mmCIF file of C-alpha atoms in Angstrom:
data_model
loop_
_atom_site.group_PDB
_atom_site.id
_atom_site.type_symbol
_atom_site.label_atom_id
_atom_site.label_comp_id
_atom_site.label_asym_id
_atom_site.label_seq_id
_atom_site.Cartn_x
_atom_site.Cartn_y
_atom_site.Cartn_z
ATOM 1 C CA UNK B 1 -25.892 0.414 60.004
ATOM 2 C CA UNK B 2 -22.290 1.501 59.467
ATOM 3 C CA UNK B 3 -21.532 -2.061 57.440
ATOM 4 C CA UNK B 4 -24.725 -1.140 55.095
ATOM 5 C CA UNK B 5 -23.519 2.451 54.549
ATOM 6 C CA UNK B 6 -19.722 1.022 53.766
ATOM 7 C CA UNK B 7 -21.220 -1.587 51.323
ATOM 8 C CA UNK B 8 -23.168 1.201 49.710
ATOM 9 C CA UNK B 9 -20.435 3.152 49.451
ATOM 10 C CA UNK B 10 -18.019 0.343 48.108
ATOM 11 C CA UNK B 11 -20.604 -0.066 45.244
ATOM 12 C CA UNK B 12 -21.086 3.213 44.407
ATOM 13 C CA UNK B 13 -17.082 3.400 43.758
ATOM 14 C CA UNK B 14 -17.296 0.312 41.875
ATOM 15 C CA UNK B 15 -20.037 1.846 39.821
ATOM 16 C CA UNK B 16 -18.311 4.987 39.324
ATOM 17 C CA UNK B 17 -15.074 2.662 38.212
ATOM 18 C CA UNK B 18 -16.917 0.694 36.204
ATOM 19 C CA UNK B 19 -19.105 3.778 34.231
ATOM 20 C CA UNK B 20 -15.124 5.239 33.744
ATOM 21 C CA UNK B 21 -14.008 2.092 32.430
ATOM 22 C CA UNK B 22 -17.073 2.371 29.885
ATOM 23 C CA UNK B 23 -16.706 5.667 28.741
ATOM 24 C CA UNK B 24 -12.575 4.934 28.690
ATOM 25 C CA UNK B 25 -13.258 2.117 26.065
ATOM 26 C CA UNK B 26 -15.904 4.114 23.633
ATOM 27 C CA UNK B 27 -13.359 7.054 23.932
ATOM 28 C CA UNK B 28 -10.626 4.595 22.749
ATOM 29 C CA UNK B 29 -10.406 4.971 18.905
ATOM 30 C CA UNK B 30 -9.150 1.812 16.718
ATOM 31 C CA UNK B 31 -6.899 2.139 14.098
ATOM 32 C CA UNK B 32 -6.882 -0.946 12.154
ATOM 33 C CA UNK B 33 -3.703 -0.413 9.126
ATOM 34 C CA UNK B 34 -4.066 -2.086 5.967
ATOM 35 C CA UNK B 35 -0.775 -2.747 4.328
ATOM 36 C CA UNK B 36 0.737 -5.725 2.296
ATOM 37 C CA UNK B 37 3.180 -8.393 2.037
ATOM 38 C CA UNK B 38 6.093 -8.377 4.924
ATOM 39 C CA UNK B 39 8.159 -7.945 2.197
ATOM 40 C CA UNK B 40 7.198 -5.845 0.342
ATOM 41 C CA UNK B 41 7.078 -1.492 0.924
ATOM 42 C CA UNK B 42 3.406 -1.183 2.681
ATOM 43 C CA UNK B 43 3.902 -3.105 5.301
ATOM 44 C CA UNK B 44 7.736 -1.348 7.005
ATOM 45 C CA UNK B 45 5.601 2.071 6.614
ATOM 46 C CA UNK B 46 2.355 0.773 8.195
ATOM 47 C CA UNK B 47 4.588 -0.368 10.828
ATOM 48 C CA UNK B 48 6.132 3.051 11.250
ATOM 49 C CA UNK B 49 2.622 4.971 10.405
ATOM 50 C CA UNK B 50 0.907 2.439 13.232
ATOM 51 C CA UNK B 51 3.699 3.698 15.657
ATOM 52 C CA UNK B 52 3.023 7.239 15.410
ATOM 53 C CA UNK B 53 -0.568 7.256 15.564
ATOM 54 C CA UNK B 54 -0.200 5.278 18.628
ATOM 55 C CA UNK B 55 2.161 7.765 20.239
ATOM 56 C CA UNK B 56 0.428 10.587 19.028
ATOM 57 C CA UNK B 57 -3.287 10.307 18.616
ATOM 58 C CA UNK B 58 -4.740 10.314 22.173
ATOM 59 C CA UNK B 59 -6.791 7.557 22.998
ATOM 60 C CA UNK B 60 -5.969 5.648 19.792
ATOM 61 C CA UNK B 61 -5.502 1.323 19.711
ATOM 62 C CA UNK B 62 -4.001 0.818 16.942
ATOM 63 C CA UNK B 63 -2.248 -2.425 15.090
ATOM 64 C CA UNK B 64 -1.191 -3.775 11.512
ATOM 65 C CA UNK B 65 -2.676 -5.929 9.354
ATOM 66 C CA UNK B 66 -0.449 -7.776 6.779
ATOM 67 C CA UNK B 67 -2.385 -8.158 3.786
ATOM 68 C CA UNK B 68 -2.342 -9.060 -0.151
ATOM 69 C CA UNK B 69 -2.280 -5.267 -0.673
ATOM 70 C CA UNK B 70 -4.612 -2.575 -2.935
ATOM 71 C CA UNK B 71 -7.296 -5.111 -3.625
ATOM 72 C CA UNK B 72 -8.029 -6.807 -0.730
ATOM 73 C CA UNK B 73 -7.192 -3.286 1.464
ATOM 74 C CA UNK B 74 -9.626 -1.584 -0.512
ATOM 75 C CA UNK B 75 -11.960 -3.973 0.118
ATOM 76 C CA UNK B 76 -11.109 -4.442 3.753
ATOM 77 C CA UNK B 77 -11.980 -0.723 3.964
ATOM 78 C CA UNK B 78 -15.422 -0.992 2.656
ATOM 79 C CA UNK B 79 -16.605 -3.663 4.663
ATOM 80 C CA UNK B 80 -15.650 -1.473 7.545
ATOM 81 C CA UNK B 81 -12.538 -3.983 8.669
ATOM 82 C CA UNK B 82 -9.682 -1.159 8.205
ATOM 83 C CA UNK B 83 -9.414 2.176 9.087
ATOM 84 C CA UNK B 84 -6.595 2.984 6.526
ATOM 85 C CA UNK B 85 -4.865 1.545 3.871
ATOM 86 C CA UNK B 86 -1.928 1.468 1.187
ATOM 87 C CA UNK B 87 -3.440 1.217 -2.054
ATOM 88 C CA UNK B 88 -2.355 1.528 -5.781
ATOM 89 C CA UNK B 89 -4.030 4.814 -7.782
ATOM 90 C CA UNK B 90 -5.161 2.588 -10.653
ATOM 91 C CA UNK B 91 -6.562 0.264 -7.761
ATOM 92 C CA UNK B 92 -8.227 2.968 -5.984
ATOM 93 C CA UNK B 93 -9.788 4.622 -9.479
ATOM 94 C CA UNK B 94 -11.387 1.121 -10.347
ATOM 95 C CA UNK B 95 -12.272 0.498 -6.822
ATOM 96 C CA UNK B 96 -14.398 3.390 -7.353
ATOM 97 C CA UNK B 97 -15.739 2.642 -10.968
ATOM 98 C CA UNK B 98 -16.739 -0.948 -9.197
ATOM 99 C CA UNK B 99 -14.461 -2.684 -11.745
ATOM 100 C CA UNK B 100 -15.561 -6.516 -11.384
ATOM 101 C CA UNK B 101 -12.876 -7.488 -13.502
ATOM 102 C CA UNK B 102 -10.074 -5.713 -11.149
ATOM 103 C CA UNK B 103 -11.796 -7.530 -8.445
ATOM 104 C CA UNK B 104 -14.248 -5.372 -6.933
ATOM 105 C CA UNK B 105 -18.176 -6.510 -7.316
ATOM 106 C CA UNK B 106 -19.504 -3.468 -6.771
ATOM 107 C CA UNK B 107 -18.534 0.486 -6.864
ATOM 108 C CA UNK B 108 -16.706 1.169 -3.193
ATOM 109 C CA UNK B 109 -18.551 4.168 -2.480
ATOM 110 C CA UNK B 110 -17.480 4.464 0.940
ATOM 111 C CA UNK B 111 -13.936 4.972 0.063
ATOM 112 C CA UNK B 112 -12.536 8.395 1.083
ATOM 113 C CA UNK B 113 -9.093 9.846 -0.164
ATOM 114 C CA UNK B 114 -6.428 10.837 2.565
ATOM 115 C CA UNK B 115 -3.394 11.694 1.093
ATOM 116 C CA UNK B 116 -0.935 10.485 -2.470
ATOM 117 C CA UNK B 117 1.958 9.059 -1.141
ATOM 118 C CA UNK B 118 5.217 8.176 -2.980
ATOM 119 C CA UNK B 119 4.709 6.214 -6.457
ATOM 120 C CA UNK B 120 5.447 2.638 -7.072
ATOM 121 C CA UNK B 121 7.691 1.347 -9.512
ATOM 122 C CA UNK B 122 6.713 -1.664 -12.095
ATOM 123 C CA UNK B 123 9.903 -3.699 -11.547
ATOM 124 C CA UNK B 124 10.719 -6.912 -13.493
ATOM 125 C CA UNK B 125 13.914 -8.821 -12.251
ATOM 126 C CA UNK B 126 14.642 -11.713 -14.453
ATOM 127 C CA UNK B 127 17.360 -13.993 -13.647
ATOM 128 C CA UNK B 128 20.154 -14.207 -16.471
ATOM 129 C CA UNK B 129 19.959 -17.441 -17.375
ATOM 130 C CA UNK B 130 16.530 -17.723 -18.303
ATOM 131 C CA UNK B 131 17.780 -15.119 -21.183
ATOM 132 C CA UNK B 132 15.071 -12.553 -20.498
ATOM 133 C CA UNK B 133 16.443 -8.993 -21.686
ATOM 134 C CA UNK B 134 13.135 -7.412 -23.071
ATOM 135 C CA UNK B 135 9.757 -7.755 -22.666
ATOM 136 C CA UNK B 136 9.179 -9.679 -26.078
ATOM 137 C CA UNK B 137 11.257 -12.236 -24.557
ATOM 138 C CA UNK B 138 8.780 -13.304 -21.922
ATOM 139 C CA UNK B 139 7.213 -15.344 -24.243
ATOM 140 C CA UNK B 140 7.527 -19.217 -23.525
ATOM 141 C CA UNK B 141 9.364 -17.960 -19.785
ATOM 142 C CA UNK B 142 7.839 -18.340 -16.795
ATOM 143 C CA UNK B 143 6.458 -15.330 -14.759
ATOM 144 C CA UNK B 144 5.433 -14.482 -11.127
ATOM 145 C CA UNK B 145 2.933 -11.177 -11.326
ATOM 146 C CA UNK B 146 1.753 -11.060 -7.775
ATOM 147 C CA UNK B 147 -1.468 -12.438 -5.735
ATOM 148 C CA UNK B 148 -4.166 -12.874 -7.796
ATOM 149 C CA UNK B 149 -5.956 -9.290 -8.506
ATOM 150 C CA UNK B 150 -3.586 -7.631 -6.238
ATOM 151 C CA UNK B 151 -2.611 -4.101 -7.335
ATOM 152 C CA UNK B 152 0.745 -5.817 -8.653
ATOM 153 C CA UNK B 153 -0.743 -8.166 -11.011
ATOM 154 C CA UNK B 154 -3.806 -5.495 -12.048
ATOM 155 C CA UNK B 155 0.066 -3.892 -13.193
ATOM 156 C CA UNK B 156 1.288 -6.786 -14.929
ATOM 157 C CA UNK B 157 -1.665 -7.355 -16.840
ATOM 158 C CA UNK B 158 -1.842 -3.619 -18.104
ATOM 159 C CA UNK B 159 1.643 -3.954 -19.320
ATOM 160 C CA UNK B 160 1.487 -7.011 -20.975
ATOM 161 C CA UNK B 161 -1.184 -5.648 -22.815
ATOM 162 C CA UNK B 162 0.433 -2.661 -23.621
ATOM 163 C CA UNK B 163 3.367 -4.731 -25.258
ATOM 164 C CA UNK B 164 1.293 -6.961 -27.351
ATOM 165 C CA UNK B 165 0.925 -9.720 -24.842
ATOM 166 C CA UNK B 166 -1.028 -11.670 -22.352
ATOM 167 C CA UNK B 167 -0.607 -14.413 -19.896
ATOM 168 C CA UNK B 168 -1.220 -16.637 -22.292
ATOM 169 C CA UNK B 169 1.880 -15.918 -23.989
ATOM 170 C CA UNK B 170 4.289 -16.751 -21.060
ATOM 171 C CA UNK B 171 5.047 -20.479 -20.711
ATOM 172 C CA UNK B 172 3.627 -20.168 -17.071
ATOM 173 C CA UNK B 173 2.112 -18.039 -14.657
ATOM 174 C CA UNK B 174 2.301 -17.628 -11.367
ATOM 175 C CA UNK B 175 0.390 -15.936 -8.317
ATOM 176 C CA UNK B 176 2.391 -14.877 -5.553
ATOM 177 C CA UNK B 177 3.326 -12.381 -3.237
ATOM 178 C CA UNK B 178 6.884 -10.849 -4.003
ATOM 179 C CA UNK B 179 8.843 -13.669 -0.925
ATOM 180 C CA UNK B 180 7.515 -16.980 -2.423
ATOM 181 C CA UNK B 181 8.735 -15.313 -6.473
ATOM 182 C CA UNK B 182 12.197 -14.562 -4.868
ATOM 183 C CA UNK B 183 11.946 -18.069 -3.304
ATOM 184 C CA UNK B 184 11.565 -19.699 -6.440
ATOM 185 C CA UNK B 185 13.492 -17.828 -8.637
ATOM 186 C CA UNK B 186 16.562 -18.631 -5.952
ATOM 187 C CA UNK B 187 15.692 -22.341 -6.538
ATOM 188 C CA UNK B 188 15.819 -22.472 -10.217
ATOM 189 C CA UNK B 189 12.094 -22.750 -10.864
ATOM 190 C CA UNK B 190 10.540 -19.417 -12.103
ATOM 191 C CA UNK B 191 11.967 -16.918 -14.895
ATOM 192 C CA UNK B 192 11.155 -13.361 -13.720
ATOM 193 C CA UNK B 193 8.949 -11.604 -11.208
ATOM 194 C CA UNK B 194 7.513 -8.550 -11.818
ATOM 195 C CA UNK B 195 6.949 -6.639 -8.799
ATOM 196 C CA UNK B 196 5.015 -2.886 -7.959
ATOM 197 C CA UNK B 197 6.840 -1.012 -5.131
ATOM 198 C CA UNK B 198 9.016 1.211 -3.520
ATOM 199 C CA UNK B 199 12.440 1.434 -4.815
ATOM 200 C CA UNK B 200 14.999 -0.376 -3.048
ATOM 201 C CA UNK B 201 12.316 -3.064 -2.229
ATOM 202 C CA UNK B 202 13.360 -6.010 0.399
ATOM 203 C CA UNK B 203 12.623 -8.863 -1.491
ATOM 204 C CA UNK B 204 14.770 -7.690 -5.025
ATOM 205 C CA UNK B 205 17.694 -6.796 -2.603
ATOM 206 C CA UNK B 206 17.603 -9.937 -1.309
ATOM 207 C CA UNK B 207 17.458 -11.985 -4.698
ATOM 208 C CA UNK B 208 19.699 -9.388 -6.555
ATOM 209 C CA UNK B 209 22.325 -10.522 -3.465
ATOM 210 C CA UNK B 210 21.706 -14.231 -3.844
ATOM 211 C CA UNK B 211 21.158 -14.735 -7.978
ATOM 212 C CA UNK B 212 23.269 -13.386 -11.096
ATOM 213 C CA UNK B 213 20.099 -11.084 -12.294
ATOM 214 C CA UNK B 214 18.775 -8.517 -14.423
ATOM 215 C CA UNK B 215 16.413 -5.414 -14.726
ATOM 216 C CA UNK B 216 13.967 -5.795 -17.117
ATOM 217 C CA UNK B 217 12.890 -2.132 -19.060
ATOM 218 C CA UNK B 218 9.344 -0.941 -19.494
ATOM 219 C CA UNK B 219 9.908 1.311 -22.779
ATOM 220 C CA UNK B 220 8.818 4.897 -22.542
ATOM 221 C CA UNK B 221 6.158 3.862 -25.576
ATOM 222 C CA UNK B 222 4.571 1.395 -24.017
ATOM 223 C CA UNK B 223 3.967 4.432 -20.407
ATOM 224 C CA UNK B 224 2.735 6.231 -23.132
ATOM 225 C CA UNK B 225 0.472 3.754 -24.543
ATOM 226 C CA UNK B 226 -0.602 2.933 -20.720
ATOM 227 C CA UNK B 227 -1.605 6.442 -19.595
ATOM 228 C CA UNK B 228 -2.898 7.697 -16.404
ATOM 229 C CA UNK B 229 -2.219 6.763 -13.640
ATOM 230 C CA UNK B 230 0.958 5.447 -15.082
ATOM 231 C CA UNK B 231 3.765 7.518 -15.781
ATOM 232 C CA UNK B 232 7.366 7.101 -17.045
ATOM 233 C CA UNK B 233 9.645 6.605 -14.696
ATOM 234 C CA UNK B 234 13.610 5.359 -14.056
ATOM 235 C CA UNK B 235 15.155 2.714 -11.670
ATOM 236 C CA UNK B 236 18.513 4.677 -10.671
ATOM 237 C CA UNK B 237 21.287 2.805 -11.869
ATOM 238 C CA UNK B 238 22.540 1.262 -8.070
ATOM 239 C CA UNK B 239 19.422 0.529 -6.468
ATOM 240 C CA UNK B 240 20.239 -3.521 -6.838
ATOM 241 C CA UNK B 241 23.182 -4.959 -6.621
ATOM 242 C CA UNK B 242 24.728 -5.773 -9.665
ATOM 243 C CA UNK B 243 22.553 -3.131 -11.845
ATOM 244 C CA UNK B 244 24.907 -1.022 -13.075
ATOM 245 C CA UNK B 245 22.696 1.276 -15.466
ATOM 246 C CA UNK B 246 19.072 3.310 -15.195
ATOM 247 C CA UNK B 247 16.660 1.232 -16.491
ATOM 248 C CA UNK B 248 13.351 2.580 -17.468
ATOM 249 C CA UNK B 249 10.428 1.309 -16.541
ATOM 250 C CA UNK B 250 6.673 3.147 -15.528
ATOM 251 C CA UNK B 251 5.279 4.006 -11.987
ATOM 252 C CA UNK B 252 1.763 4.579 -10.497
ATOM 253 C CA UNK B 253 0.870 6.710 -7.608
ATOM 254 C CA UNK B 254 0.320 5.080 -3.450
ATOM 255 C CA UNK B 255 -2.166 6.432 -1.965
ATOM 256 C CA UNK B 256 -3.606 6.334 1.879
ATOM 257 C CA UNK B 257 -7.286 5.401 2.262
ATOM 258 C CA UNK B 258 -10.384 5.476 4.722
ATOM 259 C CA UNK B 259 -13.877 5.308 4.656
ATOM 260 C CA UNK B 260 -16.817 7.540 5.460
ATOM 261 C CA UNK B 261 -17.654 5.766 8.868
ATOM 262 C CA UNK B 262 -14.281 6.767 10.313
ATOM 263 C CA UNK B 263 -14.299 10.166 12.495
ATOM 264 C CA UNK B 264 -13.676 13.585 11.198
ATOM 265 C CA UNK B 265 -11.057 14.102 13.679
ATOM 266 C CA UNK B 266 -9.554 10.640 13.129
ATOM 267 C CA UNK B 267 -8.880 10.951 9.707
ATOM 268 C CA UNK B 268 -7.892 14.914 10.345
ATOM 269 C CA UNK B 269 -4.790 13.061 12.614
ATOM 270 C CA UNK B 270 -4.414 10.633 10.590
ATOM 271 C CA UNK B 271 -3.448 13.096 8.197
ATOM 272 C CA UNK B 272 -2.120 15.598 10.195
ATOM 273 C CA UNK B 273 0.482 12.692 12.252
ATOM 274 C CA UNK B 274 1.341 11.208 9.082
ATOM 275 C CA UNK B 275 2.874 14.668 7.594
ATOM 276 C CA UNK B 276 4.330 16.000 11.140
ATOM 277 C CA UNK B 277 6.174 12.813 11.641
ATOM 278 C CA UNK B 278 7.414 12.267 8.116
ATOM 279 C CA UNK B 279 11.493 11.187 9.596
ATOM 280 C CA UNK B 280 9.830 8.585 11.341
ATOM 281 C CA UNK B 281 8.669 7.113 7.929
ATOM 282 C CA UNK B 282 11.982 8.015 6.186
ATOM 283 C CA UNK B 283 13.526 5.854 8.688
ATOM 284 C CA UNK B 284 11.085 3.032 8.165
ATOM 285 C CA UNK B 285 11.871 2.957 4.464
ATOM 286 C CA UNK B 286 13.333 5.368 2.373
ATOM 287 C CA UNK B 287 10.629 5.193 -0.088
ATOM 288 C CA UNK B 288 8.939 7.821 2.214
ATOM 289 C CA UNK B 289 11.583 10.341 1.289
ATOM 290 C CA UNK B 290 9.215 10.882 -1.701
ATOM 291 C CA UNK B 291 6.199 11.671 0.070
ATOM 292 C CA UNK B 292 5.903 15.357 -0.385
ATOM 293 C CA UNK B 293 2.443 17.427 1.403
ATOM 294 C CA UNK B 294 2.731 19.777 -1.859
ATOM 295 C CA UNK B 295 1.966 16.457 -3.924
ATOM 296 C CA UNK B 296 -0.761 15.110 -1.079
ATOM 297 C CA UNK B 297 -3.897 16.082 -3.307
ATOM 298 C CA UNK B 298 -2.626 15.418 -6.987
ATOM 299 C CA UNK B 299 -4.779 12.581 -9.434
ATOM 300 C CA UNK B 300 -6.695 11.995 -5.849
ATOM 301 C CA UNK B 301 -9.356 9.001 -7.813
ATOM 302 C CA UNK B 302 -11.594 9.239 -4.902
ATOM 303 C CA UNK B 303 -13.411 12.540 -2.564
ATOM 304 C CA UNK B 304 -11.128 13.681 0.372
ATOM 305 C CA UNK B 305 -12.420 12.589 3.837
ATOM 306 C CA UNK B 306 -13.656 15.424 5.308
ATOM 307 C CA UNK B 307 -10.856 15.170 8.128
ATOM 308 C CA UNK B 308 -8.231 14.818 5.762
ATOM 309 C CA UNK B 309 -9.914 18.342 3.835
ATOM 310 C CA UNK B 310 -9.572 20.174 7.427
ATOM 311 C CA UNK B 311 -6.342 19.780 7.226
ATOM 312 C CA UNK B 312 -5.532 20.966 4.130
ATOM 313 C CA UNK B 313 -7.204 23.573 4.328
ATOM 314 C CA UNK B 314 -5.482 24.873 7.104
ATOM 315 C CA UNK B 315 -2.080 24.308 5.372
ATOM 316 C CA UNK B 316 -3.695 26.604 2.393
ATOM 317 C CA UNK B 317 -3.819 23.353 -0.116
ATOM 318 C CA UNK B 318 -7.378 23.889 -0.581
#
C-alpha cells in the first residue's frame, strides 16, 4: 500500500513538473532579429538590440538572423519568420504599396511600424585608378550595388535614374553584399561599390585601409530630383581614411519593424528596451548615436504597432 501511494505521489510531482515545464515554454516569448550583412550596420546593432531584450524582457529567447537586409527582412516579417527587423524607409513604403518591382508580390499588410532609427547614407567608394570622380563617369566602369532587390540596390537604381542612367550604362554589374564588393575591388576586379549604411561602415574602413580610394558625391540636384524618403545629406570629411573633404551625397531613413501577430506587450518592450538602453547601442556602433526618441515617429510609411503606440503615448509623443 505504502509503495502504491509513493508511486502516486512520484507521478503526481512529475505531472506537476511537467504541466510547469509547459506553461514555462508558452510563457517564453521568441524574438527572432532581422538584420543584414555581417558587415554591414544592421547586423552589430541587432547584435546589441538581441542582447538587451534578452537581459531585459522577462521570459524572452531571443537570437539574430543575418540576412540580405530591407527586402528579404520585410518579407521575413510577413511570413511570420521575424519578430523585428532593420529595414530601409523607401523599402518599408513599397513594402506596403506591394511594389512587385522592389520585390514584394503582394502589399505586406501585416507590417507594423516600431520606431525611425538613424538614416543611412548612399555611399559610393570608387577606387582611383578606375578614374571614377563623378557619377557621369560610371559609364563603361564596373559597379557592385548590393544583393539583388536589397534596400541597397532599390538605392542604386533610384540614383542612377536620377542622374540620367541605368545599369545598362555601366560596363558591368554586380550583385553583392558590401564584403564580397570590398573583396573584389581589393583584387583589382570591380570599379566602385555603392553601399547604403551607417557612417563609418566596416566594410569601407576596411577597403579605404587596404586600397588608394575615393568618395564618390551624390549632387544636392539629383536629392532633390529623388525626393522623399531621400534627403540631402554629407559624409564628414574623416570618416574614411584618406577622405580628406565632406562629400555630399543623399540618405534615407532605418526603421525597426514587426508585424501584427507579435504581442502588444512585446512590441511595447521592444520599444520601450530599445530607447532605455540606447549606450548599449552606441557602443555597438556609433551609428546609434543618431537615434533620437523625439525623431521615433517622423515619415513612419507604415501604422504603429499598437505596443509600440503605448509607449509613446506615455512619453507624450502621441
Amino acid at each position: 500500500m505504502k509503495k502504491a501511494v509513493k508511486r502516486a505521489a512520484i507521478a503526481a510531482v512529475a505531472t506537476l513538473t511537467m504541466a510547469a515545464s509547459i506553461t514555462s515554454a508558452r510563457s517564453d516569448e521568441f524574438i527572432n532579429v532581422l538584420t543584414g550583412g555581417t558587415s554591414g550596420v544592421y547586423y552589430p546593432l541587432g547584435v546589441a538590440l538581441s542582447k538587451i531584450y534578452g537581459d531585459k524582457i522577462e521570459g524572452s529567447r531571443v537570437q539574430v538572423q543575418a540576412t540580405k537586409a530591407s527586402v528579404e527582412n520585410l518579407n521575413l516579417l510577413q511570413q511570420g519568420r521575424g519578430e523585428i527587423a532593420f529595414a530601409l524607409g523607401d523599402s518599408v513604403k513599397l513594402a506596403w504599396e506591394g511594389d512587385a518591382e522592389a520585390g514584394f508580390k503582394a502589399k505586406l499588410d501585416k507590417l507594423r511600424g516600431i520606431a525611425a532609427i538613424y538614416p543611412n547614407y548612399i555611399q559610393i567608394m570608387a577606387s582611383k585608378e578606375s578614374g571614377i570622380a563623378t557619377l557621369a563617369d560610371f559609364k563603361g566602369k564596373s559597379l557592385s550595388v548590393g544583393a539583388p532587390k536589397s534596400g541597397t540596390e532599390l538605392n542604386a537604381r533610384a540614383i542612377l535614374t536620377a542622374a540620367g542612367m541605368s545599369y545598362d550604362d555601366l560596363g558591368k554589374t554586380e550583385y553583392l553584399p558590401f564584403a564580397e564588393s570590398v573583396e573584389l575591388m581589393k583584387n583589382r576586379q570591380l570599379d566602385a561599390t555603392l553601399q547604403s549604411a551607417g557612417l563609418g561602415v566596416s566594410s569601407f574602413k576596411d577597403l579605404a585601409t587596404s586600397l588608394d580610394v575615393q568618395m564618390v558625391a551624390v549632387p544636392e540636384d539629383i536629392a532633390a530630383k529623388l525626393g522623399a524618403p531621400y534627403i540631402a545629406a554629407t559624409v564628414p570629411a574623416g570618416t574614411y581614411q584618406g577622405q580628406d573633404k565632406d562629400v555630399s551625397t543623399v540618405a534615407v531613413v532605418n526603421f525597426l519593424v514587426t508585424h501584427s501577430e507579435v504581442s502588444d506587450e512585446t512590441a511595447y518592450q521592444m520599444t520601450k528596451q530599445l530607447f532605455e538602453n540606447l549606450p548599449a547601442m552606441i557602443a555597438a556602433h556609433k551609428a546609434a548615436e543618431q537615434i533620437d526618441l523625439k525623431e521615433a515617429l517622423k515619415g513612419m510609411p507604415i501604422p504603429l504597432h499598437p505596443g509600440a503606440e503605448r509607449f509613446y503615448k506615455e512619453k507624450g509623443l502621441l
